[in-house]
Amino acid sequence: MAPMPADVVTARSDVGVRAATLTRRASLNALQSLLDYGGRLGVGLVVTPIVVAGLGRTLFGVWEMLNRLVSYMSAADGRPTEALRLIVANRQAVADDATQRRSVGAALVVWLLFLPLIAAAGAIFIWLAPTITKVAPELRTGVRAAAGLLLVGFFLTLVAGVPESVLRGMNLGYRRMGLQASLSVVGGLLTVVALRAGLGLVGLGGAQIGVAVITGVMFWLLAGRYVPWFGVARPGRADVTALLSMSAWLTAGEAVAKLVLACDVIILGMVLSPAVVTPYVLTGYAARTAVGLYDFTSGAAMPGLGGLIGKGERHRALAVRRELLTLSWLFVTTVGATILCWNRSFLALWVGREHYAGPWVNLLIVLAAVQTAFIRMDAFIIDAALQPRPRVLAGAGAVAVMIALAVPLTRTLGIPGLCLGLLAGRAVQSIAYPLLVRGFLDTGDTRGGAPRAAGAVRLVVITALLFAAALAVGQRVLAPNWAAWAAGVALTAACCFGVALWSGPSAETRRAVLARLRALWPLPAR
């Protein structure tokens, strides 16, 4: 057999090196996200019961509503930092430092253009906060003060977002390793100090400002150290126009996302009462934590995937998406079954059994989390392709359906009605987003469609069976202490993962997934 030409060997070697580099960086980004999210989770587990006890059930519900309302403000900031991250990621292979610095400058210009809108929205938010949260007249001043402090913290967070977006866009998010975990600890300490000092909601808002200031300073220092070209250059009209166009659609998309993902607490508090918000929020704590964990880990692969799309390597991008789908299914099936089995025990040990909203609410919240995970993954890919417009339009349709159903269903059925409305509304995205992704990554290869469809049905059946079994067990088992709970969670997760892995994907897909999981382990560079 004739030896393979040297140029072919070199080309294949280069592809292998690039794939290994992308996988290694994705693993480091995922590790960084897990570490930081673990810190945030640990702080939340310790601090949340203290906040509930310090504020009381009603005021805790008010605090949660204020935080959700402030999260809506991100829809008015123009999303320049998010647009900057996507553009930087798409241009990773472009060796033009001046262009990258002009992109940073364009992001700051866009932020300034949206500043009057943010200020106007903030003023309305502060004025209406007592009405939306339905507090007594004597609490109105405190609620407005807390809302104002949260708004100041939001402004400071926007400034910190510029260097963070550059790091993430350059696939260097792992350089933040441990920083956000440490900042979470600082925030938790400030929160406890504020409560112990009797400062209530106002003190909690002040704690958020302190964390935002420290975060901004640290991120600017990190970006300056690890990104050689980082800086700000005066942008041209074309730079501002390109980023503004992207930002406009991302702003609309963020507004839609907030309505889809964060309006549940607002609807529940306004239609029923803030007190009803507390058991819903606490019962959904584990599921929200799981979605956040998924968000961070799956997002770690997106800068590399954006680079593939930017270079036109659609076959590789499509292969990565299929692996992500399987990994996502393994994650949501394992974690969802574990939550259904042990969430009641978790709440009983953590804040008291009276805050558990019931098995059917638990199931509906987990199903919504599963749905959200797959929606988020495809949304990441659509944005990585720099095509947010169709995603926003599909999301707007989902919002219309969701609100039209969630409000009357909540009034009639309470928390279960809210969950059903959310699931029905988000179904629009569950259908539209995969179609959009396939359109962006279409390679013209239609082979294997029927086997993949049959495989998807098998995965759904396995998930349903595991969820049903876990829900039944969860209603019959109550952990007596944290040690028993932790052991039960570990054993349940291991069993569910094993059953899902060996009974769900095909043998070929299973080998690919195992190879990817082994490659994701961040071994020392050689």
Coordinates of C-alpha atoms in Angstrom, one line a residue:
M1 CA 0.0 0.0 0.0
A2 CA 1.3 3.4 -0.9
P3 CA 2.1 5.7 1.9
M4 CA -0.3 8.5 2.6
P5 CA 0.8 11.9 1.2
A6 CA 2.4 14.1 3.8
D7 CA 0.0 16.9 3.3
V8 CA -3.0 14.7 4.0
V9 CA -1.3 13.4 7.2
T10 CA -0.6 16.9 8.3
A11 CA -4.2 18.0 7.6
R12 CA -5.6 15.2 9.6
S13 CA -3.1 15.8 12.4
D14 CA -4.2 19.5 12.4
V15 CA -7.8 18.6 12.7
G16 CA -7.1 16.2 15.5
V17 CA -5.1 18.9 17.4
R18 CA -7.9 21.4 16.9
A19 CA -10.5 18.9 18.1
A20 CA -8.4 18.1 21.2
T21 CA -7.9 21.8 21.9
L22 CA -11.6 22.5 21.7
T23 CA -12.4 19.6 23.9
R24 CA -9.8 20.5 26.5
R25 CA -11.0 24.1 26.6
A26 CA -14.6 23.0 26.8
S27 CA -13.7 20.7 29.7
L28 CA -11.8 23.5 31.5
N29 CA -14.7 25.8 31.0
A30 CA -17.1 23.2 32.3
L31 CA -14.9 22.6 35.3
Q32 CA -14.8 26.3 36.0
S33 CA -18.6 26.5 35.7
L34 CA -19.1 23.5 38.0
L35 CA -16.8 24.9 40.6
D36 CA -18.4 28.4 40.5
Y37 CA -21.9 27.0 40.4
G38 CA -21.1 24.6 43.2
G39 CA -20.0 27.6 45.3
R40 CA -23.2 29.4 44.5
L41 CA -25.2 26.4 45.3
G42 CA -23.5 25.8 48.6
V43 CA -23.9 29.4 49.6
G44 CA -27.6 29.2 48.7
L45 CA -28.2 26.1 50.7
V46 CA -26.7 27.8 53.8
V47 CA -28.1 31.3 53.3
T48 CA -31.6 30.6 52.0
P49 CA -33.0 29.2 55.3
I50 CA -31.5 32.1 57.1
V51 CA -33.2 34.6 54.7
V52 CA -36.5 32.7 55.0
A53 CA -36.3 32.8 58.8
G54 CA -35.1 36.4 58.9
L55 CA -37.7 37.9 56.5
G56 CA -40.6 35.5 57.1
R57 CA -42.6 33.7 54.5
T58 CA -44.3 36.7 53.0
L59 CA -41.3 39.0 52.8
F60 CA -39.2 36.2 51.3
G61 CA -41.8 35.9 48.6
V62 CA -41.5 39.7 48.0
W63 CA -37.7 39.4 47.8
E64 CA -38.0 36.7 45.2
M65 CA -40.5 38.8 43.2
L66 CA -38.2 41.8 43.3
N67 CA -35.3 39.7 42.0
R68 CA -37.3 38.4 39.2
L69 CA -38.5 41.9 38.3
V70 CA -34.9 43.2 38.3
S71 CA -34.0 40.3 36.0
Y72 CA -36.5 41.8 33.5
M73 CA -34.2 44.9 33.3
S74 CA -31.7 42.9 31.3
A75 CA -34.1 43.1 28.5
A76 CA -33.7 46.9 28.4
D77 CA -29.9 47.1 28.4
G78 CA -29.4 46.4 24.7
R79 CA -27.6 43.1 25.4
P80 CA -24.3 44.6 24.2
T81 CA -22.1 42.3 26.3
E82 CA -23.9 39.2 24.9
A83 CA -23.5 40.4 21.4
L84 CA -19.9 41.1 22.1
R85 CA -19.4 37.5 23.4
L86 CA -20.9 36.0 20.2
I87 CA -19.0 38.3 17.8
V88 CA -15.7 37.6 19.6
A89 CA -16.3 33.9 19.6
N90 CA -17.2 34.0 15.9
R91 CA -14.0 35.9 15.1
Q92 CA -11.6 33.8 17.2
A93 CA -9.6 32.8 14.1
V94 CA -9.3 36.4 12.9
A95 CA -5.9 37.8 13.8
D96 CA -7.0 41.5 14.0
D97 CA -6.6 43.0 17.4
A98 CA -7.8 46.4 16.4
T99 CA -11.1 44.9 15.1
Q100 CA -11.6 43.1 18.4
R101 CA -10.9 46.3 20.4
R102 CA -13.3 48.2 18.3
S103 CA -15.9 45.6 19.0
V104 CA -15.4 46.3 22.8
G105 CA -15.8 50.0 22.1
A106 CA -18.9 49.4 20.1
A107 CA -20.4 47.4 23.0
L108 CA -19.9 50.3 25.3
V109 CA -21.4 52.8 22.8
V110 CA -24.5 50.5 22.4
W111 CA -24.8 50.4 26.2
L112 CA -24.7 54.2 26.4
L113 CA -27.4 54.4 23.7
F114 CA -29.7 52.1 25.8
L115 CA -28.9 53.9 29.0
P116 CA -32.0 56.3 28.9
L117 CA -34.2 53.3 28.3
I118 CA -32.7 51.4 31.3
A119 CA -33.1 54.5 33.5
A120 CA -36.8 54.9 32.5
A121 CA -37.6 51.2 33.0
G122 CA -35.8 51.4 36.4
A123 CA -37.9 54.3 37.5
I124 CA -41.1 52.6 36.6
F125 CA -39.9 49.4 38.3
I126 CA -39.1 51.2 41.6
W127 CA -42.5 53.1 41.6
L128 CA -44.6 50.0 40.8
A129 CA -42.7 47.5 43.0
P130 CA -45.0 47.9 46.1
T131 CA -48.1 47.5 44.0
I132 CA -46.9 44.4 42.1
T133 CA -45.7 42.7 45.4
K134 CA -48.9 43.7 47.2
V135 CA -47.2 44.8 50.4
A136 CA -48.8 46.7 53.2
P137 CA -48.6 50.5 53.2
E138 CA -46.0 50.7 55.9
L139 CA -43.6 48.5 53.8
R140 CA -43.9 50.5 50.6
T141 CA -40.9 52.7 51.3
G142 CA -38.6 49.8 52.2
V143 CA -39.7 47.9 49.1
R144 CA -38.9 50.9 46.9
A145 CA -35.5 51.4 48.6
A146 CA -34.6 47.7 48.1
A147 CA -35.7 47.9 44.4
G148 CA -33.5 50.9 43.9
L149 CA -30.5 49.2 45.4
L150 CA -31.1 46.1 43.2
L151 CA -31.2 48.5 40.2
V152 CA -27.9 50.1 41.1
G153 CA -26.4 46.6 41.5
F154 CA -27.8 45.8 38.0
F155 CA -26.0 48.8 36.5
L156 CA -22.7 47.7 38.0
T157 CA -23.1 44.2 36.8
L158 CA -23.4 45.5 33.2
V159 CA -20.0 47.1 33.5
A160 CA -18.5 43.8 34.8
G161 CA -20.1 42.0 31.8
V162 CA -17.7 43.5 29.2
P163 CA -14.5 41.8 30.3
E164 CA -16.4 38.6 31.2
S165 CA -17.9 38.5 27.7
V166 CA -14.4 38.8 26.1
L167 CA -13.0 36.0 28.2
R168 CA -15.9 33.7 27.3
G169 CA -15.9 34.7 23.7
M170 CA -12.2 33.8 23.4
N171 CA -12.9 30.4 25.0
L172 CA -11.0 31.5 28.1
G173 CA -13.8 31.4 30.6
Y174 CA -11.9 28.9 32.6
R175 CA -9.5 31.7 33.6
R176 CA -12.2 32.7 36.1
M177 CA -11.7 29.4 37.9
G178 CA -12.8 29.8 41.5
L179 CA -13.4 33.6 41.3
Q180 CA -17.2 33.5 41.1
A181 CA -17.3 30.8 43.8
S182 CA -15.3 33.1 46.1
L183 CA -17.6 36.0 45.2
S184 CA -20.6 33.9 46.1
V185 CA -19.2 33.3 49.5
V186 CA -18.6 37.0 49.9
G187 CA -22.2 37.7 48.8
G188 CA -23.5 35.2 51.3
L189 CA -21.6 36.7 54.2
L190 CA -22.8 40.2 53.3
T191 CA -26.4 38.9 53.2
V192 CA -26.2 37.2 56.6
V193 CA -24.5 40.3 58.1
A194 CA -27.3 42.5 56.7
L195 CA -30.0 40.3 58.2
R196 CA -28.3 40.0 61.6
A197 CA -28.1 43.8 61.6
G198 CA -31.9 44.0 61.1
L199 CA -31.6 45.8 57.8
G200 CA -34.2 43.5 56.1
L201 CA -34.8 44.0 52.4
V202 CA -32.7 47.1 52.2
G203 CA -29.8 45.3 53.6
L204 CA -30.1 42.5 51.1
G205 CA -30.1 45.1 48.3
G206 CA -27.0 46.7 49.7
A207 CA -25.2 43.3 49.8
Q208 CA -25.9 42.9 46.0
I209 CA -24.1 46.3 45.3
G210 CA -21.0 45.2 47.3
V211 CA -20.7 42.0 45.3
A212 CA -21.2 43.8 42.0
V213 CA -18.4 46.3 42.7
I214 CA -15.9 43.5 43.6
T215 CA -16.9 41.4 40.6
G216 CA -16.4 44.3 38.2
V217 CA -12.9 45.1 39.4
M218 CA -11.8 41.5 39.3
F219 CA -13.1 40.8 35.8
W220 CA -11.4 43.8 34.3
L221 CA -8.1 42.7 35.9
L222 CA -8.5 39.1 34.6
A223 CA -9.3 40.1 31.0
G224 CA -6.3 42.5 30.9
R225 CA -4.0 39.7 32.1
Y226 CA -5.1 36.8 29.8
V227 CA -6.4 38.5 26.6
P228 CA -3.4 40.2 24.9
W229 CA -5.5 42.4 22.7
F230 CA -8.1 43.4 25.4
G231 CA -8.8 47.1 25.5
V232 CA -11.2 49.7 24.1
A233 CA -10.7 51.4 20.7
R234 CA -12.9 54.0 19.1
P235 CA -15.4 52.1 16.9
G236 CA -16.4 53.0 13.4
R237 CA -20.0 53.4 12.3
A238 CA -19.9 49.9 10.7
D239 CA -18.7 48.4 14.0
V240 CA -21.5 50.1 16.0
T241 CA -24.2 49.2 13.4
A242 CA -23.2 45.6 13.3
L243 CA -23.2 45.2 17.0
L244 CA -26.4 47.3 17.4
S245 CA -28.3 45.1 15.0
M246 CA -27.2 42.0 16.9
S247 CA -28.0 43.7 20.2
A248 CA -31.5 44.7 19.1
W249 CA -32.5 41.2 18.4
L250 CA -30.8 39.8 21.5
T251 CA -32.6 42.5 23.6
A252 CA -35.9 41.3 22.1
G253 CA -34.8 37.7 22.8
E254 CA -33.9 38.5 26.4
A255 CA -37.3 40.1 26.9
V256 CA -39.0 37.0 25.5
A257 CA -36.7 34.7 27.6
K258 CA -37.5 36.6 30.8
L259 CA -41.2 36.3 30.1
V260 CA -40.9 32.6 29.3
L261 CA -38.5 31.7 32.1
A262 CA -39.1 34.2 34.9
C263 CA -42.7 35.2 34.8
D264 CA -43.9 32.2 36.8
V265 CA -43.3 33.9 40.1
I266 CA -44.8 37.2 39.0
I267 CA -48.0 35.5 37.7
L268 CA -48.3 33.4 40.8
G269 CA -47.8 36.3 43.2
M270 CA -50.2 38.6 41.3
V271 CA -52.9 36.1 40.6
L272 CA -52.8 34.4 44.0
S273 CA -50.5 36.0 46.7
P274 CA -46.8 36.3 47.5
A275 CA -47.2 33.7 50.3
V276 CA -48.0 31.1 47.6
V277 CA -44.7 32.0 45.8
T278 CA -42.6 30.6 48.7
P279 CA -43.5 26.8 48.5
Y280 CA -43.4 27.0 44.7
V281 CA -39.9 28.6 44.7
L282 CA -38.6 26.2 47.4
T283 CA -40.0 23.1 45.7
G284 CA -38.5 24.2 42.4
Y285 CA -35.1 25.0 44.0
A286 CA -33.5 21.7 43.0
A287 CA -34.8 21.8 39.5
R288 CA -33.7 25.4 39.0
T289 CA -30.3 24.4 40.3
A290 CA -30.1 21.5 37.8
V291 CA -31.0 23.8 34.9
G292 CA -28.4 26.3 36.0
L293 CA -25.8 23.6 36.2
Y294 CA -26.8 22.4 32.7
D295 CA -26.7 26.0 31.5
F296 CA -23.1 26.5 32.6
T297 CA -21.8 23.1 31.5
S298 CA -23.4 23.1 28.0
G299 CA -22.5 26.7 27.5
A300 CA -18.9 25.7 28.0
A301 CA -18.9 24.1 24.6
M302 CA -20.6 27.0 22.8
P303 CA -17.5 29.2 22.1
G304 CA -15.8 26.2 20.3
L305 CA -19.1 25.4 18.5
G306 CA -19.4 29.0 17.4
G307 CA -15.9 28.9 16.0
L308 CA -16.8 25.8 13.9
I309 CA -19.9 27.6 12.6
G310 CA -17.9 30.7 11.9
K311 CA -15.4 28.7 9.8
G312 CA -18.2 26.9 7.9
E313 CA -17.5 23.4 9.3
R314 CA -21.2 22.4 9.4
H315 CA -20.6 18.6 9.5
R316 CA -18.5 18.9 12.6
A317 CA -21.0 21.3 14.2
L318 CA -23.8 19.0 13.5
A319 CA -21.9 16.0 15.0
V320 CA -21.2 18.1 18.1
R321 CA -25.0 18.9 18.4
R322 CA -25.9 15.3 18.2
E323 CA -23.5 14.4 21.0
L324 CA -24.8 17.3 23.1
L325 CA -28.4 16.0 22.6
T326 CA -27.4 12.6 24.0
L327 CA -25.4 14.1 26.9
S328 CA -28.4 16.4 27.6
W329 CA -30.8 13.5 27.7
L330 CA -28.5 11.6 30.1
F331 CA -28.3 14.6 32.3
V332 CA -32.0 15.5 32.5
T333 CA -33.0 11.9 32.9
T334 CA -30.6 11.2 35.7
V335 CA -31.0 14.5 37.6
G336 CA -34.8 14.6 37.0
A337 CA -35.4 11.1 38.4
T338 CA -33.1 11.9 41.4
I339 CA -35.0 15.1 42.2
L340 CA -38.4 13.3 42.0
C341 CA -37.1 10.6 44.4
W342 CA -35.5 12.9 47.0
N343 CA -36.9 16.4 46.8
R344 CA -39.5 15.9 49.5
S345 CA -36.8 14.7 51.9
F346 CA -34.5 17.6 50.9
L347 CA -37.2 20.2 51.7
A348 CA -38.1 18.5 55.0
L349 CA -34.5 18.6 56.1
W350 CA -33.7 22.0 54.7
V351 CA -36.7 24.4 55.4
G352 CA -39.4 22.1 56.7
R353 CA -41.9 19.7 55.2
E354 CA -44.7 22.3 55.1
H355 CA -42.9 24.1 52.2
Y356 CA -43.2 21.1 49.9
A357 CA -45.8 21.9 47.2
G358 CA -46.8 18.2 46.6
P359 CA -45.8 15.3 44.2
W360 CA -47.6 16.6 41.1
V361 CA -46.2 20.0 41.3
N362 CA -42.8 18.4 41.9
L363 CA -43.3 16.3 38.7
L364 CA -44.5 19.3 36.6
I365 CA -41.6 21.4 37.7
V366 CA -39.1 18.7 36.8
L367 CA -40.8 18.3 33.3
A368 CA -40.5 22.0 32.8
A369 CA -36.8 21.8 33.7
V370 CA -36.3 19.0 31.2
Q371 CA -38.0 21.1 28.5
T372 CA -36.0 24.2 29.4
A373 CA -32.7 22.3 29.1
F374 CA -33.3 21.3 25.5
I375 CA -34.7 24.7 24.6
R376 CA -31.6 26.4 26.0
M377 CA -29.2 24.1 24.1
D378 CA -30.7 24.9 20.8
A379 CA -31.0 28.6 21.7
F380 CA -27.2 28.6 22.4
I381 CA -26.6 27.1 18.9
I382 CA -28.9 29.6 17.1
D383 CA -27.1 32.5 18.8
A384 CA -23.7 31.0 18.0
A385 CA -24.7 31.1 14.3
L386 CA -25.4 34.8 14.8
Q387 CA -29.0 34.3 13.8
P388 CA -31.1 35.4 16.8
R389 CA -34.0 36.9 14.8
P390 CA -36.0 33.6 14.1
R391 CA -35.4 32.5 17.7
V392 CA -36.9 35.7 19.0
L393 CA -40.0 35.4 16.8
A394 CA -40.5 31.8 17.9
G395 CA -40.1 32.8 21.5
A396 CA -42.6 35.6 21.2
G397 CA -45.2 33.1 20.0
A398 CA -44.4 30.9 23.0
V399 CA -44.9 33.9 25.4
A400 CA -48.3 34.6 23.9
V401 CA -49.5 31.0 24.3
M402 CA -48.0 30.8 27.8
I403 CA -49.6 33.9 29.2
A404 CA -52.9 33.2 27.6
L405 CA -53.0 29.8 29.3
A406 CA -51.0 30.3 32.5
V407 CA -53.1 33.2 34.0
P408 CA -56.5 31.5 33.8
L409 CA -55.1 28.0 34.7
T410 CA -53.3 29.5 37.8
R411 CA -56.6 31.2 38.9
T412 CA -58.4 27.9 38.5
L413 CA -55.9 25.2 39.5
G414 CA -53.3 27.1 41.5
I415 CA -49.6 26.1 41.2
P416 CA -50.3 23.0 39.0
G417 CA -52.2 25.3 36.6
L418 CA -49.3 27.6 36.4
C419 CA -47.0 24.7 35.5
L420 CA -49.3 23.4 32.8
G421 CA -49.5 26.8 31.2
L422 CA -45.7 27.1 31.2
L423 CA -45.3 23.7 29.6
A424 CA -47.8 24.4 26.9
G425 CA -46.3 27.8 26.0
R426 CA -42.8 26.5 25.9
A427 CA -43.9 23.7 23.6
V428 CA -43.8 26.3 20.8
Q429 CA -40.1 26.7 21.3
S430 CA -39.6 22.9 21.7
I431 CA -40.9 22.5 18.2
A432 CA -39.5 25.6 16.5
Y433 CA -35.9 25.6 17.8
P434 CA -34.8 22.2 16.5
L435 CA -36.2 23.1 13.1
L436 CA -34.2 26.3 13.1
V437 CA -31.0 24.6 14.1
R438 CA -31.4 21.9 11.4
G439 CA -31.9 24.8 8.9
F440 CA -28.6 26.5 10.0
L441 CA -26.6 23.3 10.1
D442 CA -28.2 21.6 7.0
T443 CA -25.5 19.6 5.2
G444 CA -27.9 18.0 2.7
D445 CA -27.4 14.5 4.2
T446 CA -30.7 12.9 4.9
R447 CA -29.5 9.4 5.8
G448 CA -30.3 7.9 9.2
G449 CA -33.5 9.9 9.8
A450 CA -35.7 6.9 10.6
P451 CA -33.3 5.2 13.0
R452 CA -32.7 8.5 14.8
A453 CA -36.5 9.0 15.2
A454 CA -36.9 5.5 16.6
G455 CA -34.1 6.1 19.0
A456 CA -35.6 9.3 20.2
V457 CA -38.9 7.5 21.0
R458 CA -36.9 4.9 23.0
L459 CA -35.3 7.6 25.0
V460 CA -38.6 9.3 25.8
V461 CA -40.0 5.9 27.0
I462 CA -37.0 5.3 29.3
T463 CA -37.3 8.7 30.8
A464 CA -41.0 8.3 31.5
L465 CA -40.5 4.9 33.2
L466 CA -37.6 6.2 35.4
F467 CA -39.6 9.3 36.3
A468 CA -42.7 7.3 37.2
A469 CA -40.7 4.9 39.4
A470 CA -38.8 7.8 41.1
L471 CA -42.0 9.7 41.9
A472 CA -43.6 6.7 43.5
V473 CA -40.5 6.0 45.6
G474 CA -40.2 9.7 46.6
Q475 CA -43.7 9.6 48.1
R476 CA -42.9 6.6 50.3
V477 CA -39.3 7.4 51.4
L478 CA -38.3 10.2 53.8
A479 CA -34.7 10.6 54.7
P480 CA -34.2 10.9 58.5
N481 CA -31.0 13.0 58.2
W482 CA -28.6 14.6 55.8
A483 CA -26.2 11.6 55.7
A484 CA -29.0 9.3 54.6
W485 CA -30.3 11.8 52.1
A486 CA -26.8 12.3 50.5
A487 CA -26.3 8.5 50.3
G488 CA -29.7 8.0 48.7
V489 CA -29.1 10.8 46.2
A490 CA -25.7 9.4 45.2
L491 CA -27.1 5.8 44.8
T492 CA -30.1 7.0 42.9
A493 CA -28.1 9.1 40.5
A494 CA -25.6 6.4 39.8
C495 CA -28.3 3.8 39.2
C496 CA -30.4 6.1 36.9
F497 CA -27.3 7.1 34.9
G498 CA -26.3 3.5 34.4
V499 CA -29.8 2.4 33.4
A500 CA -30.2 5.3 31.0
L501 CA -26.8 4.9 29.4
W502 CA -27.0 1.2 28.8
S503 CA -30.7 1.0 27.8
G504 CA -31.1 4.3 25.9
P505 CA -28.5 5.2 23.2
S506 CA -27.4 2.9 20.5
A507 CA -24.1 1.0 21.0
E508 CA -22.3 3.4 18.5
T509 CA -23.7 6.5 20.2
R510 CA -22.9 5.1 23.7
R511 CA -19.2 4.5 22.6
A512 CA -19.1 8.1 21.3
V513 CA -20.6 9.5 24.5
L514 CA -18.2 7.6 26.7
A515 CA -15.2 8.7 24.5
R516 CA -16.4 12.3 24.8
L517 CA -16.8 12.0 28.6
R518 CA -13.3 10.6 28.9
A519 CA -11.9 13.4 26.7
L520 CA -13.7 16.0 28.8
W521 CA -11.6 15.2 31.9
P522 CA -9.1 18.0 32.0
L523 CA -5.8 16.0 32.1
P524 CA -2.6 17.9 32.5
A525 CA -1.2 19.2 29.2
R526 CA 1.8 17.3 27.8

